[in-house]
């Protein structure tokens, strides 16, 4: 919902509640935030339009992550790319100039000073690792590996690669393998050793 529409709806609500008989305005004895609180918390239970709009956007983001090939998903894939349907957070994603207002609002969920709150409040089931990005998604712990190891992420050739791309078989043994754009310095080798120590051993093979 466009910001201008949200503000107009709130203005109508406020005028209805605090407007005078002849069009004048009454004194606002409490803040609008208090008015929107549930009655059980001392408010009037008036719906907060901002929060209602936010909850609907979150619902759509969740539906994008659910399994299934609904027609509306196929349309979005064709317009914005298939990767946009799989991502939990869209920080750093390029916003097409032809994007609709609705799509821009969905992307706006991640525009926060401390990162993608939507992604931080979701937990992922790794499965076969084909839909979870190794560096960018939070698939174990509380931070993405790109945030925990920013130096290694900066020199990786696999920034958008999935977990399954890193878990490979060599001579019958499965393990973590990485591609770098140059040879690592000694202190970067230490970071890589630390990364290998925190990575969980995966049970799936033959993906």
Coordinates of C-alpha atoms in Angstrom, one line a residue:
X1 CA 0.0 0.0 0.0
X2 CA 1.5 3.4 -1.0
X3 CA 2.6 5.6 1.9
X4 CA 0.3 8.4 0.8
X5 CA -2.7 6.0 1.0
X6 CA -1.7 4.8 4.5
X7 CA -1.4 8.4 5.7
X8 CA -4.8 9.3 4.2
X9 CA -6.5 6.4 5.9
X10 CA -5.0 7.3 9.3
X11 CA -6.1 10.9 8.8
X12 CA -9.7 9.7 8.2
X13 CA -9.5 7.5 11.3
X14 CA -8.2 10.4 13.5
X15 CA -10.8 12.9 12.1
X16 CA -13.5 10.4 12.9
X17 CA -12.3 9.9 16.5
X18 CA -11.3 13.5 17.3
X19 CA -13.3 15.6 14.9
X20 CA -15.8 18.1 16.3
X21 CA -19.5 18.2 15.6
X22 CA -19.2 21.1 13.2
X23 CA -15.9 20.1 11.6
X24 CA -13.6 21.4 14.3
X25 CA -11.0 19.4 16.1
X26 CA -11.0 18.2 19.6
X27 CA -8.0 17.9 21.9
X28 CA -6.0 14.8 21.4
X29 CA -5.6 13.6 25.0
X30 CA -3.6 10.5 24.1
X31 CA -1.2 9.5 21.3
X32 CA -2.5 7.6 18.2
X33 CA -0.1 4.8 19.2
X34 CA -2.1 4.4 22.5
X35 CA -5.4 4.5 20.6
X36 CA -4.2 1.6 18.5
X37 CA -3.3 -0.6 21.4
X38 CA -5.6 -3.6 22.1
X39 CA -8.3 -3.0 24.7
X40 CA -6.7 -5.5 27.0
X41 CA -3.7 -3.1 27.1
X42 CA -5.7 0.0 27.7
X43 CA -6.2 1.1 24.1
X44 CA -9.3 1.3 21.9
X45 CA -8.3 -1.5 19.6
X46 CA -8.3 0.6 16.5
X47 CA -6.4 -1.2 13.7
X48 CA -2.9 0.2 13.1
X49 CA -2.9 0.6 9.3
X50 CA 0.9 0.6 9.2
X51 CA 1.1 -2.7 11.0
X52 CA -1.7 -4.2 9.0
X53 CA 0.0 -3.3 5.7
X54 CA 3.3 -4.7 7.1
X55 CA 1.7 -8.0 8.1
X56 CA 0.2 -8.4 4.6
X57 CA 3.6 -7.8 3.0
X58 CA 5.2 -10.4 5.3
X59 CA 2.5 -12.8 4.3
X60 CA 3.4 -12.4 0.6
X61 CA 7.1 -12.8 1.3
X62 CA 6.4 -16.0 3.2
X63 CA 4.3 -17.3 0.3
X64 CA 7.2 -16.7 -2.1
X65 CA 9.3 -19.0 0.0
X66 CA 6.7 -21.8 0.1
X67 CA 6.9 -24.7 -2.2
X68 CA 4.7 -24.9 -5.3
X69 CA 4.6 -23.6 -8.8
X70 CA 1.5 -21.4 -8.7
X71 CA 0.9 -19.3 -11.8
X72 CA 1.4 -16.0 -9.9
X73 CA 4.9 -17.2 -8.9
X74 CA 5.7 -18.0 -12.5
X75 CA 4.7 -14.5 -13.5
X76 CA 7.0 -13.0 -10.9
X77 CA 9.9 -15.3 -11.9
X78 CA 9.5 -14.1 -15.5
X79 CA 9.4 -10.5 -14.5
X80 CA 12.0 -10.3 -11.7
X81 CA 14.0 -13.5 -12.0
X82 CA 13.8 -16.9 -10.5
X83 CA 16.4 -16.1 -7.7
X84 CA 14.0 -13.5 -6.2
X85 CA 11.6 -16.2 -5.3
X86 CA 14.1 -18.3 -3.4
X87 CA 15.8 -15.5 -1.4
X88 CA 15.0 -14.9 2.3
X89 CA 16.4 -11.4 2.3
X90 CA 16.9 -9.2 -0.7
X91 CA 19.6 -6.8 0.7
X92 CA 21.8 -5.7 -2.2
X93 CA 19.4 -7.0 -4.8
X94 CA 18.9 -4.7 -7.8
X95 CA 15.5 -3.2 -8.0
X96 CA 14.3 -3.1 -11.6
X97 CA 13.0 0.3 -12.8
X98 CA 9.9 -1.4 -14.0
X99 CA 9.1 -2.9 -10.6
X100 CA 5.6 -2.4 -9.3
X101 CA 4.8 -0.4 -6.2
X102 CA 3.8 -3.7 -4.5
X103 CA 7.2 -5.3 -5.4
X104 CA 9.1 -2.2 -4.1
X105 CA 7.2 -2.5 -0.8
X106 CA 8.2 -6.1 -0.6
X107 CA 11.8 -5.2 -1.1
X108 CA 11.4 -2.4 1.4
X109 CA 11.0 -4.9 4.2
X110 CA 14.8 -5.3 4.2
X111 CA 15.7 -1.6 4.3
X112 CA 16.7 -1.4 7.9
X113 CA 19.7 0.0 9.6
X114 CA 20.7 -3.3 11.2
X115 CA 20.0 -5.5 8.2
X116 CA 17.1 -7.8 7.1
X117 CA 14.9 -8.3 10.1
X118 CA 12.7 -10.5 8.0
X119 CA 15.6 -12.9 7.4
X120 CA 16.7 -12.8 11.1
X121 CA 13.4 -13.9 12.3
X122 CA 13.2 -17.0 10.1
X123 CA 14.8 -20.3 10.5
X124 CA 15.8 -22.5 7.6
X125 CA 15.7 -26.2 7.0
X126 CA 18.7 -27.0 4.9
X127 CA 17.4 -30.0 3.1
X128 CA 19.6 -30.8 0.1
X129 CA 21.3 -27.4 0.1
X130 CA 20.1 -26.5 -3.3
X131 CA 18.0 -23.5 -2.3
X132 CA 20.1 -22.1 0.6
X133 CA 22.9 -19.6 -0.2
X134 CA 26.2 -20.5 1.6
X135 CA 27.3 -16.9 2.3
X136 CA 24.1 -14.9 2.3
X137 CA 21.5 -17.0 4.1
X138 CA 21.4 -17.7 7.8
X139 CA 21.3 -21.5 7.8
X140 CA 23.0 -22.1 11.1
X141 CA 23.8 -19.8 14.0
X142 CA 22.4 -16.3 14.2
X143 CA 24.4 -14.6 11.4
X144 CA 25.1 -15.3 7.8
X145 CA 28.6 -16.6 7.0
X146 CA 29.1 -13.5 4.9
X147 CA 28.6 -11.4 8.0
X148 CA 30.7 -13.6 10.2
X149 CA 33.6 -13.8 7.7
X150 CA 33.4 -10.6 5.6
X151 CA 37.0 -10.9 4.4
X152 CA 36.6 -14.4 3.0
X153 CA 33.3 -13.4 1.5
X154 CA 34.8 -10.4 -0.3
X155 CA 37.4 -12.6 -2.1
X156 CA 35.0 -15.5 -2.8
X157 CA 34.1 -16.4 -6.4
X158 CA 30.9 -18.1 -5.1
X159 CA 29.1 -15.2 -3.4
X160 CA 25.6 -16.3 -4.6
X161 CA 26.3 -20.0 -4.7
X162 CA 24.2 -22.5 -2.8
X163 CA 25.4 -24.7 0.1
X164 CA 25.4 -27.7 -2.2
X165 CA 28.0 -26.1 -4.4
X166 CA 30.5 -26.1 -1.5
X167 CA 29.9 -29.6 -0.3
X168 CA 31.7 -31.8 -2.8
X169 CA 33.2 -35.3 -3.2
X170 CA 36.8 -35.9 -3.9
X171 CA 38.2 -39.4 -4.2
X172 CA 35.2 -40.8 -2.3
X173 CA 35.4 -38.3 0.5
X174 CA 32.9 -35.5 1.0
X175 CA 34.0 -32.1 2.4
X176 CA 33.9 -28.3 2.1
X177 CA 35.6 -26.8 -1.0
X178 CA 36.0 -23.1 -1.9
X179 CA 37.0 -21.1 -4.9
X180 CA 38.9 -17.8 -4.3
X181 CA 39.8 -15.1 -6.8
X182 CA 43.4 -15.2 -5.6
X183 CA 45.7 -17.2 -3.3
X184 CA 44.9 -16.5 0.4
X185 CA 47.3 -14.6 2.6
X186 CA 48.5 -16.4 5.8
X187 CA 46.1 -14.5 8.0
X188 CA 43.3 -15.3 5.6
X189 CA 44.2 -19.0 5.8
X190 CA 43.6 -18.7 9.5
X191 CA 40.2 -17.3 8.8
X192 CA 39.5 -20.2 6.5
X193 CA 40.6 -22.7 9.2
X194 CA 38.3 -21.0 11.6
X195 CA 35.4 -21.2 9.1
X196 CA 36.0 -24.9 8.5
X197 CA 35.9 -25.5 12.3
X198 CA 32.5 -23.8 12.7
X199 CA 30.9 -25.4 9.6
X200 CA 28.7 -28.4 10.5
X201 CA 29.4 -31.8 8.8
X202 CA 26.6 -32.4 6.5
X203 CA 24.8 -35.8 6.2
X204 CA 23.5 -35.4 2.7
X205 CA 25.5 -36.6 -0.3
X206 CA 24.9 -37.1 -4.0
X207 CA 23.0 -33.9 -4.5

